[in-house]
Short mmCIF file of C-alpha atoms in Angstrom, two decimals:
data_model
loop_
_atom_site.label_atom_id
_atom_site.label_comp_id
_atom_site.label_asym_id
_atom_site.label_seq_id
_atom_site.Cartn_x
_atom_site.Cartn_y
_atom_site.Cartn_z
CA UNK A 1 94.88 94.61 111.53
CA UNK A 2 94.61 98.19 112.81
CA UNK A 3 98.61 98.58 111.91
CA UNK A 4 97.69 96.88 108.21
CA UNK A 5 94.78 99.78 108.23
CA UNK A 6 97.03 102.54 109.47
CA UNK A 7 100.26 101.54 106.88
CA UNK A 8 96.99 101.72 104.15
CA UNK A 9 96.00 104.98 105.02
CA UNK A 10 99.52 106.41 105.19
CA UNK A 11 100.45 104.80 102.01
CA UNK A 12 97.10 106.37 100.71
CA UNK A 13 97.83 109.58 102.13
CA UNK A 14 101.64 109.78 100.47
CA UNK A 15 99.76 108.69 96.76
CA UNK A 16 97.73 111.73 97.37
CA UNK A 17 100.32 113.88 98.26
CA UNK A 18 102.53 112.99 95.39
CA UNK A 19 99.33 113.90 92.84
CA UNK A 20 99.40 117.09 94.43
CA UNK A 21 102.36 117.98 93.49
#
């Protein structure tokens, strides 16, 4: 479960950085 959360988080993370650009 803590890799599920981390794979979440950078999937999250990449969503957010592609709306920033």
């Amino acid at each position: 479960s803590a890799i599920h959360r981390s794979f979440a988080i950078a999937d999250n993370l990449g969503e957010i950085s592609a709306k920033a650009q």
